[in-house]
């Protein structure tokens, strides 16, 4: 297990992890049937979380496939644009990777990929300039101060 996985998911239930995979990959919560199937397979030991993630990814169709393809396009553009020593060092820090995750989290269509790619240089500059703080958000009420805050809109059923 990677350190990033451990810090993000180690204490969470299989249901929460699988649901988060769907949100991260497709920008939407898992459908009930898919969630129950993958949680059952993982908990029964018939597959691993990593194998389930790959199978979920490979099974993407329609809007989910568009979301994945769009994320790959945007992420490739972003990582290609990180091409100086200052950018590489700044991006390797927790605040830099967190900012990139927020930036990529918005992407679910070709149009959102295009708009995020248009904004990537500003995001990279903010990472390098230190405008991106290493803040960790929790499930509780978090208070951050600053002059601007940009985050994707996320639908939380029942929330």
PDB file of C-alpha atoms in Angstrom:
ATOM      1  CA  UNK A   1       0.000   0.000   0.000  1.00  0.00           C
ATOM      2  CA  UNK A   2       1.222   3.449  -0.863  1.00  0.00           C
ATOM      3  CA  UNK A   3       1.566   6.195   1.749  1.00  0.00           C
ATOM      4  CA  UNK A   4      -1.009   8.321  -0.110  1.00  0.00           C
ATOM      5  CA  UNK A   5      -3.532   5.478   0.053  1.00  0.00           C
ATOM      6  CA  UNK A   6      -2.883   4.906   3.749  1.00  0.00           C
ATOM      7  CA  UNK A   7      -3.320   8.566   4.640  1.00  0.00           C
ATOM      8  CA  UNK A   8      -6.490   8.944   2.585  1.00  0.00           C
ATOM      9  CA  UNK A   9      -8.289   5.627   3.006  1.00  0.00           C
ATOM     10  CA  UNK A  10      -6.764   3.334   5.635  1.00  0.00           C
ATOM     11  CA  UNK A  11      -9.391   4.028   8.299  1.00  0.00           C
ATOM     12  CA  UNK A  12     -12.375   4.069   5.923  1.00  0.00           C
ATOM     13  CA  UNK A  13     -14.876   1.324   5.186  1.00  0.00           C
ATOM     14  CA  UNK A  14     -14.822  -0.598   1.929  1.00  0.00           C
ATOM     15  CA  UNK A  15     -18.139   1.072   1.037  1.00  0.00           C
ATOM     16  CA  UNK A  16     -16.631   4.529   1.468  1.00  0.00           C
ATOM     17  CA  UNK A  17     -13.516   3.654  -0.514  1.00  0.00           C
ATOM     18  CA  UNK A  18     -15.463   2.179  -3.445  1.00  0.00           C
ATOM     19  CA  UNK A  19     -17.834   5.146  -3.446  1.00  0.00           C
ATOM     20  CA  UNK A  20     -14.843   7.513  -3.469  1.00  0.00           C
ATOM     21  CA  UNK A  21     -13.370   5.621  -6.432  1.00  0.00           C
ATOM     22  CA  UNK A  22     -16.525   6.312  -8.433  1.00  0.00           C
ATOM     23  CA  UNK A  23     -16.492  10.007  -7.503  1.00  0.00           C
ATOM     24  CA  UNK A  24     -12.793  10.357  -8.320  1.00  0.00           C
ATOM     25  CA  UNK A  25     -13.061   8.510 -11.627  1.00  0.00           C
ATOM     26  CA  UNK A  26     -16.456   9.560 -12.909  1.00  0.00           C
ATOM     27  CA  UNK A  27     -17.470  12.592 -10.864  1.00  0.00           C
ATOM     28  CA  UNK A  28     -20.541  10.804  -9.534  1.00  0.00           C
ATOM     29  CA  UNK A  29     -21.459   8.475  -6.692  1.00  0.00           C
ATOM     30  CA  UNK A  30     -21.534   4.738  -7.322  1.00  0.00           C
ATOM     31  CA  UNK A  31     -24.878   3.264  -8.307  1.00  0.00           C
ATOM     32  CA  UNK A  32     -26.252   0.974  -5.595  1.00  0.00           C
ATOM     33  CA  UNK A  33     -25.833  -2.228  -7.621  1.00  0.00           C
ATOM     34  CA  UNK A  34     -22.222  -1.456  -8.508  1.00  0.00           C
ATOM     35  CA  UNK A  35     -21.379  -0.435  -4.961  1.00  0.00           C
ATOM     36  CA  UNK A  36     -22.898  -3.586  -3.469  1.00  0.00           C
ATOM     37  CA  UNK A  37     -21.229  -5.827  -6.045  1.00  0.00           C
ATOM     38  CA  UNK A  38     -17.704  -4.452  -5.595  1.00  0.00           C
ATOM     39  CA  UNK A  39     -17.934  -4.219  -1.804  1.00  0.00           C
ATOM     40  CA  UNK A  40     -19.136  -7.838  -1.729  1.00  0.00           C
ATOM     41  CA  UNK A  41     -16.312  -9.021  -3.986  1.00  0.00           C
ATOM     42  CA  UNK A  42     -13.657  -7.176  -1.965  1.00  0.00           C
ATOM     43  CA  UNK A  43     -15.000  -8.185   1.436  1.00  0.00           C
ATOM     44  CA  UNK A  44     -15.299 -11.838   0.340  1.00  0.00           C
ATOM     45  CA  UNK A  45     -11.661 -11.793  -0.772  1.00  0.00           C
ATOM     46  CA  UNK A  46     -12.504 -12.606  -4.400  1.00  0.00           C
ATOM     47  CA  UNK A  47     -10.771  -9.423  -5.564  1.00  0.00           C
ATOM     48  CA  UNK A  48      -8.580  -6.699  -4.177  1.00  0.00           C
ATOM     49  CA  UNK A  49      -9.374  -3.023  -4.011  1.00  0.00           C
ATOM     50  CA  UNK A  50      -6.738  -2.344  -6.666  1.00  0.00           C
ATOM     51  CA  UNK A  51      -8.164  -4.961  -9.027  1.00  0.00           C
ATOM     52  CA  UNK A  52     -11.685  -3.644  -8.436  1.00  0.00           C
ATOM     53  CA  UNK A  53     -10.536  -0.111  -9.274  1.00  0.00           C
ATOM     54  CA  UNK A  54      -8.996  -1.308 -12.538  1.00  0.00           C
ATOM     55  CA  UNK A  55     -12.126  -3.290 -13.439  1.00  0.00           C
ATOM     56  CA  UNK A  56     -14.389  -0.334 -12.640  1.00  0.00           C
ATOM     57  CA  UNK A  57     -12.173   1.879 -14.801  1.00  0.00           C
ATOM     58  CA  UNK A  58     -12.048  -0.617 -17.673  1.00  0.00           C
ATOM     59  CA  UNK A  59     -15.840  -1.049 -17.552  1.00  0.00           C
ATOM     60  CA  UNK A  60     -16.532   2.658 -18.030  1.00  0.00           C
ATOM     61  CA  UNK A  61     -19.101   3.420 -20.740  1.00  0.00           C
ATOM     62  CA  UNK A  62     -20.960   6.452 -22.039  1.00  0.00           C
ATOM     63  CA  UNK A  63     -20.630   9.468 -19.701  1.00  0.00           C
ATOM     64  CA  UNK A  64     -18.259   7.555 -17.409  1.00  0.00           C
ATOM     65  CA  UNK A  65     -15.925   6.836 -20.342  1.00  0.00           C
ATOM     66  CA  UNK A  66     -16.068  10.498 -21.349  1.00  0.00           C
ATOM     67  CA  UNK A  67     -15.183  11.490 -17.782  1.00  0.00           C
ATOM     68  CA  UNK A  68     -12.160   9.162 -17.692  1.00  0.00           C
ATOM     69  CA  UNK A  69     -10.927  10.186 -21.142  1.00  0.00           C
ATOM     70  CA  UNK A  70     -11.354  13.857 -20.220  1.00  0.00           C
ATOM     71  CA  UNK A  71      -9.466  13.407 -16.937  1.00  0.00           C
ATOM     72  CA  UNK A  72      -6.606  11.654 -18.755  1.00  0.00           C
ATOM     73  CA  UNK A  73      -6.422  14.480 -21.304  1.00  0.00           C
ATOM     74  CA  UNK A  74      -6.413  17.151 -18.602  1.00  0.00           C
ATOM     75  CA  UNK A  75      -3.978  15.317 -16.311  1.00  0.00           C
ATOM     76  CA  UNK A  76      -1.573  14.698 -19.191  1.00  0.00           C
ATOM     77  CA  UNK A  77      -1.656  18.379 -20.072  1.00  0.00           C
ATOM     78  CA  UNK A  78      -1.118  19.410 -16.441  1.00  0.00           C
ATOM     79  CA  UNK A  79       1.802  17.080 -15.812  1.00  0.00           C
ATOM     80  CA  UNK A  80       3.417  18.012 -19.130  1.00  0.00           C
ATOM     81  CA  UNK A  81       3.160  21.693 -18.146  1.00  0.00           C
ATOM     82  CA  UNK A  82       5.095  21.027 -14.928  1.00  0.00           C
ATOM     83  CA  UNK A  83       8.462  21.361 -16.633  1.00  0.00           C
ATOM     84  CA  UNK A  84      10.748  23.511 -14.481  1.00  0.00           C
ATOM     85  CA  UNK A  85      12.628  22.616 -11.324  1.00  0.00           C
ATOM     86  CA  UNK A  86      10.574  25.095  -9.267  1.00  0.00           C
ATOM     87  CA  UNK A  87       7.324  23.602 -10.582  1.00  0.00           C
ATOM     88  CA  UNK A  88       8.431  20.020  -9.965  1.00  0.00           C
ATOM     89  CA  UNK A  89       9.563  20.768  -6.400  1.00  0.00           C
ATOM     90  CA  UNK A  90       6.412  22.761  -5.554  1.00  0.00           C
ATOM     91  CA  UNK A  91       4.109  20.119  -7.062  1.00  0.00           C
ATOM     92  CA  UNK A  92       5.800  17.326  -5.095  1.00  0.00           C
ATOM     93  CA  UNK A  93       4.688  18.884  -1.795  1.00  0.00           C
ATOM     94  CA  UNK A  94       1.340  18.012  -0.218  1.00  0.00           C
ATOM     95  CA  UNK A  95      -0.204  21.398  -1.030  1.00  0.00           C
ATOM     96  CA  UNK A  96       0.764  21.046  -4.684  1.00  0.00           C
ATOM     97  CA  UNK A  97      -0.708  17.606  -5.127  1.00  0.00           C
ATOM     98  CA  UNK A  98      -3.840  18.641  -3.210  1.00  0.00           C
ATOM     99  CA  UNK A  99      -4.309  21.624  -5.544  1.00  0.00           C
ATOM    100  CA  UNK A 100      -3.888  19.375  -8.572  1.00  0.00           C
ATOM    101  CA  UNK A 101      -6.510  16.957  -7.211  1.00  0.00           C
ATOM    102  CA  UNK A 102      -8.999  19.797  -6.770  1.00  0.00           C
ATOM    103  CA  UNK A 103      -8.166  21.088 -10.252  1.00  0.00           C
ATOM    104  CA  UNK A 104      -8.687  17.632 -11.808  1.00  0.00           C
ATOM    105  CA  UNK A 105     -11.787  16.895  -9.720  1.00  0.00           C
ATOM    106  CA  UNK A 106     -13.768  19.392 -11.781  1.00  0.00           C
ATOM    107  CA  UNK A 107     -13.139  17.474 -15.011  1.00  0.00           C
ATOM    108  CA  UNK A 108     -16.002  15.206 -16.109  1.00  0.00           C
ATOM    109  CA  UNK A 109     -16.498  16.220 -19.766  1.00  0.00           C
ATOM    110  CA  UNK A 110     -14.426  17.395 -22.722  1.00  0.00           C
ATOM    111  CA  UNK A 111     -15.680  20.940 -22.055  1.00  0.00           C
ATOM    112  CA  UNK A 112     -14.567  20.924 -18.412  1.00  0.00           C
ATOM    113  CA  UNK A 113     -11.209  19.448 -19.468  1.00  0.00           C
ATOM    114  CA  UNK A 114     -10.771  22.313 -21.920  1.00  0.00           C
ATOM    115  CA  UNK A 115     -11.631  24.946 -19.306  1.00  0.00           C
ATOM    116  CA  UNK A 116      -9.337  23.395 -16.701  1.00  0.00           C
ATOM    117  CA  UNK A 117      -6.476  23.139 -19.202  1.00  0.00           C
ATOM    118  CA  UNK A 118      -6.973  26.841 -19.929  1.00  0.00           C
ATOM    119  CA  UNK A 119      -6.575  27.531 -16.193  1.00  0.00           C
ATOM    120  CA  UNK A 120      -3.683  25.151 -15.532  1.00  0.00           C
ATOM    121  CA  UNK A 121      -0.886  27.714 -15.868  1.00  0.00           C
ATOM    122  CA  UNK A 122      -2.491  29.888 -13.192  1.00  0.00           C
ATOM    123  CA  UNK A 123      -2.888  26.874 -10.898  1.00  0.00           C
ATOM    124  CA  UNK A 124       0.726  25.824 -11.425  1.00  0.00           C
ATOM    125  CA  UNK A 125       1.888  29.402 -10.775  1.00  0.00           C
ATOM    126  CA  UNK A 126      -0.126  29.485  -7.538  1.00  0.00           C
ATOM    127  CA  UNK A 127       1.466  26.203  -6.469  1.00  0.00           C
ATOM    128  CA  UNK A 128       4.966  27.541  -7.174  1.00  0.00           C
ATOM    129  CA  UNK A 129       4.282  30.928  -5.574  1.00  0.00           C
ATOM    130  CA  UNK A 130       3.122  29.206  -2.416  1.00  0.00           C
ATOM    131  CA  UNK A 131      -0.422  30.498  -2.730  1.00  0.00           C
ATOM    132  CA  UNK A 132      -1.602  26.951  -2.189  1.00  0.00           C
ATOM    133  CA  UNK A 133      -1.559  26.163   1.496  1.00  0.00           C
ATOM    134  CA  UNK A 134      -1.263  22.645   2.819  1.00  0.00           C
ATOM    135  CA  UNK A 135      -4.775  22.536   4.261  1.00  0.00           C
ATOM    136  CA  UNK A 136      -6.526  19.319   5.107  1.00  0.00           C
ATOM    137  CA  UNK A 137     -10.308  19.351   4.948  1.00  0.00           C
ATOM    138  CA  UNK A 138     -12.308  17.106   7.225  1.00  0.00           C
ATOM    139  CA  UNK A 139     -15.903  15.894   7.460  1.00  0.00           C
ATOM    140  CA  UNK A 140     -16.446  18.511  10.172  1.00  0.00           C
ATOM    141  CA  UNK A 141     -16.777  22.259   9.651  1.00  0.00           C
ATOM    142  CA  UNK A 142     -13.432  23.605   8.420  1.00  0.00           C
ATOM    143  CA  UNK A 143     -12.507  27.287   8.480  1.00  0.00           C
ATOM    144  CA  UNK A 144      -9.961  28.621   5.992  1.00  0.00           C
ATOM    145  CA  UNK A 145      -9.166  32.246   5.331  1.00  0.00           C
ATOM    146  CA  UNK A 146      -8.076  33.736   2.047  1.00  0.00           C
ATOM    147  CA  UNK A 147      -9.090  36.046  -0.737  1.00  0.00           C
ATOM    148  CA  UNK A 148     -10.493  33.382  -3.074  1.00  0.00           C
ATOM    149  CA  UNK A 149     -11.439  29.728  -3.028  1.00  0.00           C
ATOM    150  CA  UNK A 150     -12.313  27.565  -5.994  1.00  0.00           C
ATOM    151  CA  UNK A 151     -13.694  24.076  -5.675  1.00  0.00           C
ATOM    152  CA  UNK A 152     -15.807  21.774  -7.797  1.00  0.00           C
ATOM    153  CA  UNK A 153     -19.497  21.499  -7.117  1.00  0.00           C
ATOM    154  CA  UNK A 154     -20.246  18.056  -5.781  1.00  0.00           C
ATOM    155  CA  UNK A 155     -23.666  16.504  -5.393  1.00  0.00           C
ATOM    156  CA  UNK A 156     -24.018  14.635  -2.126  1.00  0.00           C
ATOM    157  CA  UNK A 157     -27.179  12.527  -2.052  1.00  0.00           C
ATOM    158  CA  UNK A 158     -29.074  13.183   1.166  1.00  0.00           C
ATOM    159  CA  UNK A 159     -26.453  15.765   2.186  1.00  0.00           C
TER     160      UNK A 159
END
